[in-house]
Short mmCIF file of C-alpha atoms in Angstrom, two decimals:
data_model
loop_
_atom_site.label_atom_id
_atom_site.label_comp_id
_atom_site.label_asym_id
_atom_site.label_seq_id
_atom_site.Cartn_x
_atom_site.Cartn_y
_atom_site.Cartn_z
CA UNK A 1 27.22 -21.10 -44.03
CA UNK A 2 27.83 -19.91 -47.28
CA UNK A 3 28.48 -16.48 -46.47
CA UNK A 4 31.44 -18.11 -44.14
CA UNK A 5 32.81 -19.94 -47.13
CA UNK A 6 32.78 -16.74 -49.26
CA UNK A 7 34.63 -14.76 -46.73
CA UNK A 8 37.30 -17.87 -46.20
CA UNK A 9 37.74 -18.85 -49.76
CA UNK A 10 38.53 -14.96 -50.35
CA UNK A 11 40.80 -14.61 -47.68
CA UNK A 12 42.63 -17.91 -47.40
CA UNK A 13 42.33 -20.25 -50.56
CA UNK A 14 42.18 -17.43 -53.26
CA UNK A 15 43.82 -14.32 -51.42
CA UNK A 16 44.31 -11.57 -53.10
CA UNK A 17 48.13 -11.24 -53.18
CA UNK A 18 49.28 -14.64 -52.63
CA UNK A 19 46.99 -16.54 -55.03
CA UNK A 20 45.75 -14.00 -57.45
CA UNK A 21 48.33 -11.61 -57.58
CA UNK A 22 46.60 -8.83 -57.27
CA UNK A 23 48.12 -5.72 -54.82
CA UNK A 24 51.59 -6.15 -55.35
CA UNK A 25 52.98 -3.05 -55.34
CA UNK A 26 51.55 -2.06 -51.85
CA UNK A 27 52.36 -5.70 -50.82
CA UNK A 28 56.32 -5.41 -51.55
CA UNK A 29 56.25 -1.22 -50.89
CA UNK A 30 54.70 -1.21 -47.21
CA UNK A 31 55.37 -4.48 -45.69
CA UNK A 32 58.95 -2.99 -44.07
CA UNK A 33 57.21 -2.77 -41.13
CA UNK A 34 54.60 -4.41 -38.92
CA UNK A 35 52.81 -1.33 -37.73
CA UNK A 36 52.86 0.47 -41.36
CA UNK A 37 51.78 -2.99 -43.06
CA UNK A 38 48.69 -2.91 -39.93
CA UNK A 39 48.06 0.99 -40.94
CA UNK A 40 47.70 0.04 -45.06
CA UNK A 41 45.30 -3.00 -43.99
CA UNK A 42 43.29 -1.14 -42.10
CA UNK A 43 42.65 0.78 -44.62
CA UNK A 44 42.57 -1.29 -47.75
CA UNK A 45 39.63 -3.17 -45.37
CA UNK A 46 37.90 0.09 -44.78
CA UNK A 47 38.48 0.95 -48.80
CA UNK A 48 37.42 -2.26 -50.30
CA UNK A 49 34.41 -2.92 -48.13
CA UNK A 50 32.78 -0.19 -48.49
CA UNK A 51 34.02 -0.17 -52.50
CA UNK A 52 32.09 -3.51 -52.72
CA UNK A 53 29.11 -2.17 -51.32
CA UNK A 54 28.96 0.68 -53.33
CA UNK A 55 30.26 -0.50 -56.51
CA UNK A 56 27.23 -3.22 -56.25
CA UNK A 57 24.21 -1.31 -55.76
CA UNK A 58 25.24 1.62 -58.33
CA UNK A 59 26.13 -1.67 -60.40
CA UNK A 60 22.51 -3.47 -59.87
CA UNK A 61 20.78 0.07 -59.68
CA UNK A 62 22.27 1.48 -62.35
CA UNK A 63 24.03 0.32 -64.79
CA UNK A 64 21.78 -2.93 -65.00
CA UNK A 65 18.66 -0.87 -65.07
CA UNK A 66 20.19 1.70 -67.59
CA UNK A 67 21.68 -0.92 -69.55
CA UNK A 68 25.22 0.75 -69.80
CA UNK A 69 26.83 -2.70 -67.87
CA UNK A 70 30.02 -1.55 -70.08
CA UNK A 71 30.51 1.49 -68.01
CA UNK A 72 31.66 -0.82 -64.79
CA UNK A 73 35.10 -0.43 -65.23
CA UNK A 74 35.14 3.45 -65.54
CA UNK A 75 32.49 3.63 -62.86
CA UNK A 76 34.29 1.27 -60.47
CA UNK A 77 37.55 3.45 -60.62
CA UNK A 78 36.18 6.68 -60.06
CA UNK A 79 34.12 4.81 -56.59
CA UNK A 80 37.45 3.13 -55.95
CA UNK A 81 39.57 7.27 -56.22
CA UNK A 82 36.76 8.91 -54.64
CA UNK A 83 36.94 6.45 -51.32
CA UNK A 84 40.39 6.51 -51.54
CA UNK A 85 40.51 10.27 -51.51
CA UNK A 86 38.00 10.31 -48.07
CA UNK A 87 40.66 7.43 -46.42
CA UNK A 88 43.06 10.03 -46.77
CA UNK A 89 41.77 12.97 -45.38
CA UNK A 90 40.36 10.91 -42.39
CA UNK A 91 43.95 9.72 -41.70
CA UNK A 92 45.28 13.07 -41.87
CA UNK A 93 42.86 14.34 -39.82
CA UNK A 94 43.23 11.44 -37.32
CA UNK A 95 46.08 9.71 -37.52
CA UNK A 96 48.94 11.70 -38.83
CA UNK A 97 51.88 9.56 -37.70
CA UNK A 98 50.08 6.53 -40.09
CA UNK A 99 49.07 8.58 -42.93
CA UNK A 100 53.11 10.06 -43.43
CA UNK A 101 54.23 6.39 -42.37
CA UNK A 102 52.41 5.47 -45.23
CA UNK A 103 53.18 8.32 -48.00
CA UNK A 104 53.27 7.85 -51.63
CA UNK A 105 51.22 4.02 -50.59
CA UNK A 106 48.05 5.56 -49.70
CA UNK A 107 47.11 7.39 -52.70
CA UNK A 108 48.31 4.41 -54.28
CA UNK A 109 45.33 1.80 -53.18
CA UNK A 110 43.94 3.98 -56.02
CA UNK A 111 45.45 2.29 -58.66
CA UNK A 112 45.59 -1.37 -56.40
CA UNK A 113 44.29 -3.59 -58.61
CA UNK A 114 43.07 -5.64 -55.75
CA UNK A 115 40.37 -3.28 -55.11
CA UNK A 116 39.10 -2.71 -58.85
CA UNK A 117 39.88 -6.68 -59.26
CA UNK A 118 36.96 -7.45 -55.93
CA UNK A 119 34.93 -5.38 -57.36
CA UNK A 120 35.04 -7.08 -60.91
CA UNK A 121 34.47 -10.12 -59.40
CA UNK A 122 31.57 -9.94 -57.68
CA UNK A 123 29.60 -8.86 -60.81
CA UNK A 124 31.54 -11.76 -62.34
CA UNK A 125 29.82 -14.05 -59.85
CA UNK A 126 26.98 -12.44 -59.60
CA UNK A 127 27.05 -11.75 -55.77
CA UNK A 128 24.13 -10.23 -53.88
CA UNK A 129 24.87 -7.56 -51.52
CA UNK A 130 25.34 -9.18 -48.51
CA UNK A 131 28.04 -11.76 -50.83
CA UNK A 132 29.61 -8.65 -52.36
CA UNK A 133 30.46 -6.94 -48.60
CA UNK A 134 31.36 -10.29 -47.29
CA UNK A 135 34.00 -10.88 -50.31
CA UNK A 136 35.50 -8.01 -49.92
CA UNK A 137 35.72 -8.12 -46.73
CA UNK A 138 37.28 -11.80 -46.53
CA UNK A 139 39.34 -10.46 -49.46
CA UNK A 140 40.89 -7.06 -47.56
CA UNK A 141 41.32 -9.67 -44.67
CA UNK A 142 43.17 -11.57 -46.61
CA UNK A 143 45.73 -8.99 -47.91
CA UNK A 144 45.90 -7.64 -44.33
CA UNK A 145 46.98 -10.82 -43.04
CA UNK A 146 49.29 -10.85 -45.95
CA UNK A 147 50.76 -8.15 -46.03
CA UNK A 148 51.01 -8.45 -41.88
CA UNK A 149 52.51 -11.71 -41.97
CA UNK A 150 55.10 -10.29 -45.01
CA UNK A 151 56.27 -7.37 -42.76
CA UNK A 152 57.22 -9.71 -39.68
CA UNK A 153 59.12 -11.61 -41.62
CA UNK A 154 61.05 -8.93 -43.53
CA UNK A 155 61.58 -7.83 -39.95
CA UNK A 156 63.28 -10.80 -38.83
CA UNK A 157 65.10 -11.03 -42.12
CA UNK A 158 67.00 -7.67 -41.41
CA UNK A 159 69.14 -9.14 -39.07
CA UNK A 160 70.05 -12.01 -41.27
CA UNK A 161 73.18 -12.72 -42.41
CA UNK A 162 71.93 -12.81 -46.72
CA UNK A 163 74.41 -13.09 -49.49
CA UNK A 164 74.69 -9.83 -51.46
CA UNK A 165 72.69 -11.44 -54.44
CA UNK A 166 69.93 -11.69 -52.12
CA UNK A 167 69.29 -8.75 -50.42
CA UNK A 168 66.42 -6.32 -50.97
CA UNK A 169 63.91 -7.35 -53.76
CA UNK A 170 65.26 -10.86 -54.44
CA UNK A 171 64.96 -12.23 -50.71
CA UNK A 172 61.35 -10.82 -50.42
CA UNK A 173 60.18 -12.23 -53.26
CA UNK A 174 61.79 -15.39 -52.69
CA UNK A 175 59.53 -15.07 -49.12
CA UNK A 176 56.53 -14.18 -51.09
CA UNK A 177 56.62 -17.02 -53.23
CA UNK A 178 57.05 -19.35 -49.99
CA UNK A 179 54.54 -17.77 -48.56
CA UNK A 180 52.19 -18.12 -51.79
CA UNK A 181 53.26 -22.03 -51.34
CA UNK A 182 51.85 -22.13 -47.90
CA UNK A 183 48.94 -20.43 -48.80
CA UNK A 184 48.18 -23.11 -51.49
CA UNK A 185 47.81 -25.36 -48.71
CA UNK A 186 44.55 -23.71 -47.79
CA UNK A 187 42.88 -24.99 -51.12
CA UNK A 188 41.92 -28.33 -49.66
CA UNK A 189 39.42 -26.19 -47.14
CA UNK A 190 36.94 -25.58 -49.79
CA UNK A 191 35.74 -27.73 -52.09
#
């Protein structure tokens, strides 16, 4: 049971992009379309899964044992680039319509905070293994459906008649911040 509440508190009450504001510039850059937003969820899911799992045994294994806890940061990054860099290549490989859909984005979950920022966290709260997959899971769920959610609506919005003041970056962040209102209504879930 509380695995479940770890994995909904990360996705619903405190996601990622809605809540703690982490991921934006995917978030705005990718969410033009529904497909493209699906393609850079898939693969921030993939990315910060397996980023949590790694990041927390080379943090328990080694930097705990070794006492160098101060190296997280630098070693989370270059865990963080290195998956990044295999997403990549498998998407190539695989899926070459996704990986140009997505371009410049992809490299980019790099430098996404919300992957460094899950990471961070679950040393912060001192998450086992099993807590540290299941956060960032919940968490990569959370921008997915995000992120999803974002790019149907800035689909809809396209045929909208917007005054000029609006259009582009103003009316989608006006929708993000509506969107980070309805969000907050998932706070009452967990107590």
């Amino acid at each position: 049971m509380n695995l479940f509440l770890i994995a909904v508190s990360a996705a619903l009450v405190n996601n990622v992009v809605l809540s703690q504001f982490l991921g934006l510039c995917p978030f705005i850059g990718v969410s033009k379309k529904v497909d493209t937003a699906a393609g850079m969820g898939g693969a921030v899911i993939f990315v910060i899964t397996i980023a949590s799992a790694v990041t927390n045994i080379i943090y328990s294994q080694i930097l705990v044992r070794f006492d160098v806890t101060y190296l997280q940061t630098i070693v989370f990054i270059l865990v963080i680039a290195a998956l990044v860099q295999f997403v990549e290549m498998v998407l190539k490989k695989l899926m070459p319509p996704l990986y140009k859909a997505l371009g410049v984005y992809l490299p980019l979950i790099t430098t996404n905070c919300a992957v460094l920022g899950v990471a961070l966290l679950n040393v912060q709260k001192s998450y086992g293994f099993v807590a540290s997959v299941i956060n960032g899971f919940g968490t990569a769920l959370g921008f997915t459906v995000a992120i999803v959610i974002m790019a149907g609506i800035r689909e809809k919005i396209e045929y909208n008649d917007i005054p000029e003041s609006f259009k582009g970056t103003p009316i989608v962040l006006l929708t993000a911040g509506l969107m980070a209102m309805a969000f907050f209504g998932f706070s009452g879930l967990i107590k």
